[in-house]
PDB file of C-alpha atoms in Angstrom:
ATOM      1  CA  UNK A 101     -26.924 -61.242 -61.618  1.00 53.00           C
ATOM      2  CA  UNK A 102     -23.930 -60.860 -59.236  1.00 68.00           C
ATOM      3  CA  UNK A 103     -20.626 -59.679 -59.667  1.00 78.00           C
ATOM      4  CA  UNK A 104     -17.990 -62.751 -61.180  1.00 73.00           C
ATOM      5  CA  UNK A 105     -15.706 -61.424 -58.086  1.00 67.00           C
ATOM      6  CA  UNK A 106     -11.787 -61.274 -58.102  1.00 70.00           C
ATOM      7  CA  UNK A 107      -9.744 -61.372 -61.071  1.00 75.00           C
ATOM      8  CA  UNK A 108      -7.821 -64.937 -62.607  1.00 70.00           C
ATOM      9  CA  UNK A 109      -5.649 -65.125 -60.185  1.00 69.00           C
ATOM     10  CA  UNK A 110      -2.391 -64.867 -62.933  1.00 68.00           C
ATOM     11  CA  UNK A 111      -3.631 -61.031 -63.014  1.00 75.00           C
ATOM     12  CA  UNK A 112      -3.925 -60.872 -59.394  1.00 73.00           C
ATOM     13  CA  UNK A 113      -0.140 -59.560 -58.675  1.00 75.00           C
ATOM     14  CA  UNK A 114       0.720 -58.803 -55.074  1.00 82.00           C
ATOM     15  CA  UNK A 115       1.003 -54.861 -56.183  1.00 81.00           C
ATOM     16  CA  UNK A 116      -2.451 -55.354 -57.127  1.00 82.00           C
ATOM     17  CA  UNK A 117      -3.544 -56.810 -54.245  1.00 86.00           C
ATOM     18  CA  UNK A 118      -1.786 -54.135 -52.044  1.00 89.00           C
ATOM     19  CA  UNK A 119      -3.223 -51.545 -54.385  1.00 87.00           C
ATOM     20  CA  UNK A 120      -7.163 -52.709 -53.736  1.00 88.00           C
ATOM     21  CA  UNK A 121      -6.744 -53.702 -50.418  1.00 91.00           C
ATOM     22  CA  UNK A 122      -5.536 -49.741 -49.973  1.00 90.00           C
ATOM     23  CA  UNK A 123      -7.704 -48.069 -52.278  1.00 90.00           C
ATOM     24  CA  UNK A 124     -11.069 -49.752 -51.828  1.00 93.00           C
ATOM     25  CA  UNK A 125     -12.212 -50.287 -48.342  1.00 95.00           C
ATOM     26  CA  UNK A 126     -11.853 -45.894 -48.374  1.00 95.00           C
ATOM     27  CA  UNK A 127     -14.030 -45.690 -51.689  1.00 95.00           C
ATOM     28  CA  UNK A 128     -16.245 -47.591 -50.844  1.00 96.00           C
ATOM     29  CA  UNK A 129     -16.898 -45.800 -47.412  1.00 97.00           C
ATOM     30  CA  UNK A 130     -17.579 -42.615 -49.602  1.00 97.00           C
ATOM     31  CA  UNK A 131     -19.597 -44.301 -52.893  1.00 97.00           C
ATOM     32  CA  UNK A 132     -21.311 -47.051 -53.321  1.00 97.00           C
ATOM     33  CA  UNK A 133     -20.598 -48.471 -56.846  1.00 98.00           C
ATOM     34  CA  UNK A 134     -23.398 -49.955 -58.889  1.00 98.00           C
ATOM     35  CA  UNK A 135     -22.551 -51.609 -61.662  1.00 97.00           C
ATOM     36  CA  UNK A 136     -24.559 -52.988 -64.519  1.00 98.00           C
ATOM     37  CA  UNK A 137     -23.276 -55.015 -67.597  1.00 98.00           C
ATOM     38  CA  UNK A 138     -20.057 -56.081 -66.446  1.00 94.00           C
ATOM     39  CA  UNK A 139     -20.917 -59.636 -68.487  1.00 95.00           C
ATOM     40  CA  UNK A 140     -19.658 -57.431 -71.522  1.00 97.00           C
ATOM     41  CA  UNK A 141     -15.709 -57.634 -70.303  1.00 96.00           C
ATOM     42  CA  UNK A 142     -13.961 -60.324 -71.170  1.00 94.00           C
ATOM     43  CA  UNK A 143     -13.657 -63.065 -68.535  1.00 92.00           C
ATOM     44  CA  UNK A 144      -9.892 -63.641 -70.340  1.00 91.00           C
ATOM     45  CA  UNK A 145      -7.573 -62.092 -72.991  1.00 92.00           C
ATOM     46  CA  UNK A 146      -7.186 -58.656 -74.107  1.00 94.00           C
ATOM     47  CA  UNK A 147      -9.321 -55.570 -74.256  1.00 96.00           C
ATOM     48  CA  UNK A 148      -9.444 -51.681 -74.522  1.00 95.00           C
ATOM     49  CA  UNK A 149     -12.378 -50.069 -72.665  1.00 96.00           C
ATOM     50  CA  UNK A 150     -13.081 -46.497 -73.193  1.00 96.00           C
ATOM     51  CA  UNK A 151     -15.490 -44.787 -70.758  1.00 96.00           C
ATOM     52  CA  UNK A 152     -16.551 -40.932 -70.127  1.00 98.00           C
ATOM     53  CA  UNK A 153     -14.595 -38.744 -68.395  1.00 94.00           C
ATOM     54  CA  UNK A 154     -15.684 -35.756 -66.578  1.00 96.00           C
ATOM     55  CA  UNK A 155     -14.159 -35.525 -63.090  1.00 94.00           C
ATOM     56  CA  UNK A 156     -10.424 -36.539 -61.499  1.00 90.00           C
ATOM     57  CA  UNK A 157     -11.505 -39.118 -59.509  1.00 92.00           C
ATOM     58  CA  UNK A 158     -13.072 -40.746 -63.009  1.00 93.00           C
ATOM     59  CA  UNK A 159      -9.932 -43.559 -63.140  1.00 89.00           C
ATOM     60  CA  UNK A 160     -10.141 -44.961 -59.213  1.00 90.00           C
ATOM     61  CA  UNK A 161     -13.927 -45.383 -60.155  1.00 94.00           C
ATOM     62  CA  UNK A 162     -13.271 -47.026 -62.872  1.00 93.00           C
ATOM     63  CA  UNK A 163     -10.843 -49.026 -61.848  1.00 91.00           C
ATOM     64  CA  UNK A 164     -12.795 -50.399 -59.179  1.00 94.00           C
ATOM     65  CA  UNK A 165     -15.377 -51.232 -61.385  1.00 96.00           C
ATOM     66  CA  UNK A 166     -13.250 -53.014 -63.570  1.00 95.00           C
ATOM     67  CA  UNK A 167     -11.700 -55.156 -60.611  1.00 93.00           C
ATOM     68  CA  UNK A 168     -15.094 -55.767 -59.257  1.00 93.00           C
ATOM     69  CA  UNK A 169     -15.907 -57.080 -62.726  1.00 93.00           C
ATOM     70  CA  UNK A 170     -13.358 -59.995 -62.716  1.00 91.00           C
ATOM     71  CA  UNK A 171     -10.622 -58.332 -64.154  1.00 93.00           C
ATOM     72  CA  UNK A 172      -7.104 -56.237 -63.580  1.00 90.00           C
ATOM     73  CA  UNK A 173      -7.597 -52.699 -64.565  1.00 89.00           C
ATOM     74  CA  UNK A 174      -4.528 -51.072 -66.187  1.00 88.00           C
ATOM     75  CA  UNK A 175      -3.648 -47.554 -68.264  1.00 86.00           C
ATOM     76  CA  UNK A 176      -0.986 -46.530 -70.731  1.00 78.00           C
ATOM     77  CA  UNK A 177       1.661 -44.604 -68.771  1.00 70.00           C
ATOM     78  CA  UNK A 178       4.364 -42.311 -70.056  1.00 70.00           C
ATOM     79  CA  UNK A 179       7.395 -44.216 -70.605  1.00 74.00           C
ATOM     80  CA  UNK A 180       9.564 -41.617 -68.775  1.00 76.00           C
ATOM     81  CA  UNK A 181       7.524 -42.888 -65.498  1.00 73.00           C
ATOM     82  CA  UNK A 182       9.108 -46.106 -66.106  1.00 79.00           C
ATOM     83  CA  UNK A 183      13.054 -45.106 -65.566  1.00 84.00           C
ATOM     84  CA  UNK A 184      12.470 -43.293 -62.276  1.00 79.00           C
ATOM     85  CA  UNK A 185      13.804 -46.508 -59.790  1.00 78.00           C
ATOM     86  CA  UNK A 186      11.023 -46.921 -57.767  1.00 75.00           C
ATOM     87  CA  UNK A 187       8.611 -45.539 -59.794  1.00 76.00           C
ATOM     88  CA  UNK A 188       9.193 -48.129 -62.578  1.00 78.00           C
ATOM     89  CA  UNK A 189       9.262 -50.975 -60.595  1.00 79.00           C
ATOM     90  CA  UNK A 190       5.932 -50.418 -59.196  1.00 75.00           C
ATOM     91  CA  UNK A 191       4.134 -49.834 -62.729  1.00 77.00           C
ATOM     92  CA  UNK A 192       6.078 -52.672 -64.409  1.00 77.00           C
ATOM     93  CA  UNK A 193       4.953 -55.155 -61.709  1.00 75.00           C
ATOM     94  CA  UNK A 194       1.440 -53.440 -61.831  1.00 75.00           C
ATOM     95  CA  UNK A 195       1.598 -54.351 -66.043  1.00 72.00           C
ATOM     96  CA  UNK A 196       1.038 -50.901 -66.397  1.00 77.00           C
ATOM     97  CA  UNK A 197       2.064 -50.389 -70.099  1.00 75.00           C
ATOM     98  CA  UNK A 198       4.945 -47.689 -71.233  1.00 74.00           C
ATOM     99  CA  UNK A 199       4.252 -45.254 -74.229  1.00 71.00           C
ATOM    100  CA  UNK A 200       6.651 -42.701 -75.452  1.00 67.00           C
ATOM    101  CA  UNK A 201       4.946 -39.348 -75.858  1.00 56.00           C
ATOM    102  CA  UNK A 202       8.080 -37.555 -77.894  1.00 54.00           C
ATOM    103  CA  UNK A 203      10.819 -38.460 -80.560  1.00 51.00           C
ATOM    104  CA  UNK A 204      10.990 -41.129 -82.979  1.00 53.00           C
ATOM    105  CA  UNK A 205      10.250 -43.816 -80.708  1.00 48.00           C
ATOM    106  CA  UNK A 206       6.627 -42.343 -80.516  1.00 45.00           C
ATOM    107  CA  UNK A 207       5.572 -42.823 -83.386  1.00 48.00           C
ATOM    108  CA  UNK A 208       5.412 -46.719 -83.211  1.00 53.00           C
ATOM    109  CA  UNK A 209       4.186 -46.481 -79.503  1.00 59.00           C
ATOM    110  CA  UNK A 210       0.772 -47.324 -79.938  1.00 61.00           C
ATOM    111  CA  UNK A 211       2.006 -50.465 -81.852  1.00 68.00           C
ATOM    112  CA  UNK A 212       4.366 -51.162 -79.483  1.00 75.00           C
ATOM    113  CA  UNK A 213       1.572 -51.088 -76.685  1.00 76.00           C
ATOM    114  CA  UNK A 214      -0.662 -52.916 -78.787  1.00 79.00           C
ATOM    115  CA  UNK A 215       2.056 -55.600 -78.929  1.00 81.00           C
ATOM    116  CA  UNK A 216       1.924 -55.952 -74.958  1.00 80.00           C
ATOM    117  CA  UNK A 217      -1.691 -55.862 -74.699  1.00 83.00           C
ATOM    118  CA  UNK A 218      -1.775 -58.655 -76.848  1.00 87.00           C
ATOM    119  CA  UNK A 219       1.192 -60.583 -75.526  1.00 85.00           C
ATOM    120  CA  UNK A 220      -0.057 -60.142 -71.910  1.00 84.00           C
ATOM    121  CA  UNK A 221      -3.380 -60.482 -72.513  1.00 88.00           C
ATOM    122  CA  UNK A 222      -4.492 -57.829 -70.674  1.00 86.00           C
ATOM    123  CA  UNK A 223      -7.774 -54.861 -70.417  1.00 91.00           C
ATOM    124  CA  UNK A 224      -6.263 -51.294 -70.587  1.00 91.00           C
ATOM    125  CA  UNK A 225      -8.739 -48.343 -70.114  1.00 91.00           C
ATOM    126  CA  UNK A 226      -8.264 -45.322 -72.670  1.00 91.00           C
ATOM    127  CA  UNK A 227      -9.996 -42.377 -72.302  1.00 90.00           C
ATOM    128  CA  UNK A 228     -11.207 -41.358 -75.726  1.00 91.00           C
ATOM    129  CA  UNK A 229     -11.598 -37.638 -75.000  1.00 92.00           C
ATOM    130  CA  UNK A 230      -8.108 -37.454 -73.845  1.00 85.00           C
ATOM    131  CA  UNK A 231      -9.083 -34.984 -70.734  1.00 87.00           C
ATOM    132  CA  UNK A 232     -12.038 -33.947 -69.068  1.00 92.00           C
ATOM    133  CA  UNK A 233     -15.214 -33.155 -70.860  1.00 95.00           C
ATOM    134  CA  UNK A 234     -15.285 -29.363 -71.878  1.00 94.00           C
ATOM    135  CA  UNK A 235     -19.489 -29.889 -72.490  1.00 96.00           C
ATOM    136  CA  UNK A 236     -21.533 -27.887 -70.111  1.00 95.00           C
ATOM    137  CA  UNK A 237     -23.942 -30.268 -69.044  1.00 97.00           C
ATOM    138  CA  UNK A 238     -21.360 -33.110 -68.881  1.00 98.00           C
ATOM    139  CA  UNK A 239     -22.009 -34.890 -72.051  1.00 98.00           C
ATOM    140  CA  UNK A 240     -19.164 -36.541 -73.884  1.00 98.00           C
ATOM    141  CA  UNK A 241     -17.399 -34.302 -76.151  1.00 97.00           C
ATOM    142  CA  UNK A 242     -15.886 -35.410 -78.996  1.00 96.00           C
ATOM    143  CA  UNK A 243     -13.458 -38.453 -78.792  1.00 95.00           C
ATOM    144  CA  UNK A 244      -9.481 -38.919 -80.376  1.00 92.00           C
ATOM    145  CA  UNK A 245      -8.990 -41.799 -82.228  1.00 91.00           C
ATOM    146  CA  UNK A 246      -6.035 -43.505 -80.069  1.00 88.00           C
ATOM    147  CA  UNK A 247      -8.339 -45.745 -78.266  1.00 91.00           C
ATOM    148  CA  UNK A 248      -9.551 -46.858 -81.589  1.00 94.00           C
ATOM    149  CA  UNK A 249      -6.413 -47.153 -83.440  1.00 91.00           C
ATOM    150  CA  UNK A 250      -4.951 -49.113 -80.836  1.00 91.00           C
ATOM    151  CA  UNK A 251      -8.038 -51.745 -80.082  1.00 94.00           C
ATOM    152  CA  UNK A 252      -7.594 -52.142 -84.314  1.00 94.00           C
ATOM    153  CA  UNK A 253      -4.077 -52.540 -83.914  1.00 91.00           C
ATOM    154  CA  UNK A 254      -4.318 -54.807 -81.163  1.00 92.00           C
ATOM    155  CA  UNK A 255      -7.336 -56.826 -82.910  1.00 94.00           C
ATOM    156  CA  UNK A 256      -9.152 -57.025 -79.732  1.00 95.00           C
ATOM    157  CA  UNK A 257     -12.571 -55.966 -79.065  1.00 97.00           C
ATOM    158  CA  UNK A 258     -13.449 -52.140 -77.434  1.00 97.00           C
ATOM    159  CA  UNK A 259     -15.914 -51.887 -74.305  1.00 98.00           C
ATOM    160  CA  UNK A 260     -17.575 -48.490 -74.176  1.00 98.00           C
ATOM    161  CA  UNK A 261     -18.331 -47.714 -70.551  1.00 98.00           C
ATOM    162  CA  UNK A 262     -20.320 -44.843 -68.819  1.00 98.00           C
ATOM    163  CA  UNK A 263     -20.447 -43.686 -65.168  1.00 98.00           C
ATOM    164  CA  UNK A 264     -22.284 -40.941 -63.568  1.00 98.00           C
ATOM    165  CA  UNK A 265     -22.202 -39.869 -60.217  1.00 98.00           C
ATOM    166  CA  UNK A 266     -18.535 -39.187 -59.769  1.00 97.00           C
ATOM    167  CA  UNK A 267     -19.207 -35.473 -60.451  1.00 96.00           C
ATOM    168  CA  UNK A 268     -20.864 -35.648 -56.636  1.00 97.00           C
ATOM    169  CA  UNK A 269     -17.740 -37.021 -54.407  1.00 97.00           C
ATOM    170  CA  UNK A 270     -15.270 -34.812 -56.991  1.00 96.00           C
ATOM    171  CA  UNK A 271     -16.951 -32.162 -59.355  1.00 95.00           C
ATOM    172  CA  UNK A 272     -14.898 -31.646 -62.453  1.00 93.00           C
ATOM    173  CA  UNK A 273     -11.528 -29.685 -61.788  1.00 89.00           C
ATOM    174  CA  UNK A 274     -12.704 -29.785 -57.519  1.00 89.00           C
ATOM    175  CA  UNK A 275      -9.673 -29.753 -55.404  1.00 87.00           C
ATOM    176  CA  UNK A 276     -11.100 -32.104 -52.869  1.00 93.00           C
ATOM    177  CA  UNK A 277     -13.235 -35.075 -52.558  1.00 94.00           C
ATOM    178  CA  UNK A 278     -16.616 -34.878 -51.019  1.00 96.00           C
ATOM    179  CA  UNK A 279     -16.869 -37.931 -48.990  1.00 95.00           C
ATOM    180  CA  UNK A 280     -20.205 -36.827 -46.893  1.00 95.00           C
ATOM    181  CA  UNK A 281     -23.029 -38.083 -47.422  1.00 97.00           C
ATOM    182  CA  UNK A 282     -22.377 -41.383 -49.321  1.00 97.00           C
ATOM    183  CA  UNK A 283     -22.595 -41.274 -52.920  1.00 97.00           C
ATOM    184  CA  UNK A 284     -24.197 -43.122 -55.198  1.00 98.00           C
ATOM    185  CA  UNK A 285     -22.068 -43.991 -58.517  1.00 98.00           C
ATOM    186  CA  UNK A 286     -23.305 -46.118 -61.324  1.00 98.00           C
ATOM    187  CA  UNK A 287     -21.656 -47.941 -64.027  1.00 98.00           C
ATOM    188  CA  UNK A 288     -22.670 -49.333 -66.895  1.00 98.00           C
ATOM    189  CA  UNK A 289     -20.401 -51.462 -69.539  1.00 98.00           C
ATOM    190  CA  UNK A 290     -21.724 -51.663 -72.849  1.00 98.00           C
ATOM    191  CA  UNK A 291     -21.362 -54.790 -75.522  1.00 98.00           C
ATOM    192  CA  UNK A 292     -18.438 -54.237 -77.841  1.00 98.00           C
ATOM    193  CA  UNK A 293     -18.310 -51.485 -80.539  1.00 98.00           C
ATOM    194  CA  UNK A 294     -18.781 -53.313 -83.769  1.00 98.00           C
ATOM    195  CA  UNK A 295     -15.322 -51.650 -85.606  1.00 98.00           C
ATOM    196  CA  UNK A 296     -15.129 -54.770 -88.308  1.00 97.00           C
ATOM    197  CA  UNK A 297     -15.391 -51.881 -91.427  1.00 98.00           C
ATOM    198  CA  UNK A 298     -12.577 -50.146 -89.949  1.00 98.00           C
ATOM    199  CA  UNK A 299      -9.944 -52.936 -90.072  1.00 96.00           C
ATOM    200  CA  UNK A 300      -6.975 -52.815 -92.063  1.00 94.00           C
ATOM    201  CA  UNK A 301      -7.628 -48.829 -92.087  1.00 95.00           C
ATOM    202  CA  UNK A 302      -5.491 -45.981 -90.981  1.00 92.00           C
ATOM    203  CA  UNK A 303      -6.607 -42.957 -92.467  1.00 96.00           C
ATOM    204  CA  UNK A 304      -7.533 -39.598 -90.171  1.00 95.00           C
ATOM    205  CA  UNK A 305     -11.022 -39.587 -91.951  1.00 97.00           C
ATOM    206  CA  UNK A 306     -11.576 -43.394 -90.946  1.00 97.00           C
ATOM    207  CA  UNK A 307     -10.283 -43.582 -87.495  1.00 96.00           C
ATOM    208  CA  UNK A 308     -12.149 -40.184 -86.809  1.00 96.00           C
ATOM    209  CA  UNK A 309     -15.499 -42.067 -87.949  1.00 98.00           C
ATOM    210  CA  UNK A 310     -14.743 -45.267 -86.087  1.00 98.00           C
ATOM    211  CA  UNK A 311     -14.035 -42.734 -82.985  1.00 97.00           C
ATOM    212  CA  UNK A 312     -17.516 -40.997 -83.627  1.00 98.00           C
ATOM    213  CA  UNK A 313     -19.059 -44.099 -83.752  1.00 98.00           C
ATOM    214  CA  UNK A 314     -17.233 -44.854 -80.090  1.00 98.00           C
ATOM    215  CA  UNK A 315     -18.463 -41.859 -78.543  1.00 98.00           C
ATOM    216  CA  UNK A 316     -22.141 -42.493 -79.870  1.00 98.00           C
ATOM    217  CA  UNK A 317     -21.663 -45.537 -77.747  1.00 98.00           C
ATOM    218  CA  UNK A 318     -20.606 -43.873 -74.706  1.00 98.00           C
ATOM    219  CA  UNK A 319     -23.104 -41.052 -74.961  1.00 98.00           C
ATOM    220  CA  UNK A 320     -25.864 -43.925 -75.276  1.00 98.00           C
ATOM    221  CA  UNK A 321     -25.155 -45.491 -72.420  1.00 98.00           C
ATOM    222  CA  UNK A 322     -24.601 -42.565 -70.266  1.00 98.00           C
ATOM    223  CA  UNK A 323     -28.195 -41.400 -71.523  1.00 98.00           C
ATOM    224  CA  UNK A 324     -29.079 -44.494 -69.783  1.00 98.00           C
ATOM    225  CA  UNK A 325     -27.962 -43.782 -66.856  1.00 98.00           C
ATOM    226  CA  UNK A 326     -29.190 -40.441 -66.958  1.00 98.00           C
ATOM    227  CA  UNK A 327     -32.349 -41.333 -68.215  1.00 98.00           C
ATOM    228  CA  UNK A 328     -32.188 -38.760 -71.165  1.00 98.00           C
ATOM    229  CA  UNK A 329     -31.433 -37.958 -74.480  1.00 98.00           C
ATOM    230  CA  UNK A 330     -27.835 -37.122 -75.127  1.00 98.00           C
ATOM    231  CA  UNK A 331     -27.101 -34.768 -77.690  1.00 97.00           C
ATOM    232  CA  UNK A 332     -26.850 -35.617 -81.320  1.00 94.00           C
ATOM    233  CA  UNK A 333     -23.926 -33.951 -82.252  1.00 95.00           C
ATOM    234  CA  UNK A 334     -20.251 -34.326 -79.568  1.00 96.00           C
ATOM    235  CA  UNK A 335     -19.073 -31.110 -77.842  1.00 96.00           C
ATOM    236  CA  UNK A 336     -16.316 -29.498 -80.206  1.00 94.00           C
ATOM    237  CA  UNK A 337     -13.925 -27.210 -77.688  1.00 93.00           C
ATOM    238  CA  UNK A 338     -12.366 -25.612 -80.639  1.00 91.00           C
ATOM    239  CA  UNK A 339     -16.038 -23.885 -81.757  1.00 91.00           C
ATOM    240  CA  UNK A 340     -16.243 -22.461 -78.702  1.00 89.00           C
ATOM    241  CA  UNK A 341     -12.618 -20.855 -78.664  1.00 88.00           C
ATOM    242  CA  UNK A 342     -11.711 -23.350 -75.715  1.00 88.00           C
ATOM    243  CA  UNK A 343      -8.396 -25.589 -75.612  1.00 82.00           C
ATOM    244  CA  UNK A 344      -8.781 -29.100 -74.792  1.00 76.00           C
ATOM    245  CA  UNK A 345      -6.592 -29.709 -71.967  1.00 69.00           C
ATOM    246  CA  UNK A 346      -6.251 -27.612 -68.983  1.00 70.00           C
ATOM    247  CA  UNK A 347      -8.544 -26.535 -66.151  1.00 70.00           C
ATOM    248  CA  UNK A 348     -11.575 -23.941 -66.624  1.00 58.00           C
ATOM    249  CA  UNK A 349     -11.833 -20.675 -65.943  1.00 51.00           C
ATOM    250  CA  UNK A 350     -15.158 -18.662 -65.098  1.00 40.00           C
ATOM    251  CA  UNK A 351     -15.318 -15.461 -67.895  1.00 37.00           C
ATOM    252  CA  UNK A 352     -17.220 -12.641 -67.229  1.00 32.00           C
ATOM    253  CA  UNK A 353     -20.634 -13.934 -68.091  1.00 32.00           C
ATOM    254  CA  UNK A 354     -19.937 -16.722 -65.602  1.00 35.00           C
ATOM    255  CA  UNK A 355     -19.837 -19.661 -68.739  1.00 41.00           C
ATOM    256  CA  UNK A 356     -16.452 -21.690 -68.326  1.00 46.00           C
ATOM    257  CA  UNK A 357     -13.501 -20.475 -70.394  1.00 42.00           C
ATOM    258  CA  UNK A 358     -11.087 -22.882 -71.456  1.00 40.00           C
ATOM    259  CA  UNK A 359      -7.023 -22.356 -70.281  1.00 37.00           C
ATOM    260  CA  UNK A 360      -4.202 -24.840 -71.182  1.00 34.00           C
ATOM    261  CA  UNK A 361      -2.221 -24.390 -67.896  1.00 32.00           C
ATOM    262  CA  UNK A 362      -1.327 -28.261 -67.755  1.00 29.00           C
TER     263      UNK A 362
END
């Protein structure tokens, strides 16, 4: 089955359009994208999808996917971005939704944003893992539960998505793409993750189970396209002395170290 092609056309803004008529005829000269399960977006109304995330270059891939799929991908940007003149005008005319990461207002951000995605009825991609994985072999690590919280909030239904390939035109933390030779990238969307138990909930040990039960998703589908088993238990930085944001360092024995330098 073939691709639905572009998005409705009340998503397709003219930022949008200058965005993927800039962005994809140079991706797609480096990767070619194959994507499977894309029938699992919505053709209409609002979504959160939540795929891995192990290399930079992770949210143009995904993007792209999510365009070729028929719909408008968009991500939750610091609200700050949004007073900056220029800056703002380009995300708000890109739908690009504002969340305040300090002070009172914070706190009700993700209902705020859950408000929009409703009222706009648009897809926003969260990453559950909040950076790049910290597991050796590139497995999912273990998810936060703001991707959750906000597709219960919201009420609308949360795609899982896996990719694998990127690590080849960007490795994680690389400083430069790889365009040469072609890559191969593949994408898979999964069907929704049934969260029905979850609703009305808002404890830590609830959302952190609905979250597990996310990243089992993810990690399923990435097996997939690995063709192997992924492991039964999610990465946990914090056993391993390693913070979860920040770029690696090599220690001693050569095994990656983590540092919180950003």
């Amino acid at each position: 089955m073939g691709l639905p092609g572009r998005p409705p056309k009340p998503e397709r803004t003219s930022v949008y359009v200058g965005i993927a008529a800039a962005v994809i005829p140079p991706m797609t000269a480096m990767a070619k994208l194959r994507i499977r399960g894309h029938e699992h977006l919505p053709a209409r109304g609002a979504f959160v999808l939540s795929p891995n995330h192990y290399s930079e270059i992770d949210p143009i891939v995904m993007a792209m996917a999510v365009w070729k799929a028929g719909r408008v991908p968009r991500f939750m940007a610091k609200a700050s971005l949004f007073r900056i003149p220029l800056v703002g005008a380009i995300l708000r005319a890109a739908g690009q939704i504002p969340v305040e990461r300090a002070g009172r207002s914070a706190q009700s951000a993700p209902m705020e944003a859950a408000r929009t995605l409703v009222r706009d009825e648009l897809g926003v991609i969260i990453y559950p893992e909040g950076s790049l994985t910290r597991e050796p072999d590139l497995w999912p690590m273990r998810g936060k539960t703001g991707a959750v919280r906000m597709a219960l909030e919201a009420g609308v239904p949360l795609i899982p998505a896996a990719h694998w390939g990127t690590q080849h035109l960007m490795p994680r933390y690389g400083k430069s793409i790889r365009p040469f030779p072609r890559k191969t990238i593949d994408i898979l969307f999964g069907p929704p993750v049934d969260l029905s138990d979850f609703a009305g909930k808002t404890d830590q040990a609830s959302m952190t189970a609905a979250t597990d039960r996310v990243m089992g998703a993810i990690a399923g589908l990435l097996g997939e396209l690995r063709g192997e088993q992924p492991p039964a238990v999610r990465y946990d930085p914090s056993r391993y002395g390693q913070a979860e944001t920040g770029r690696f360092e090599q220690g001693p024995t050569g095994d990656e170290q983590g540092r919180a330098d950003g």
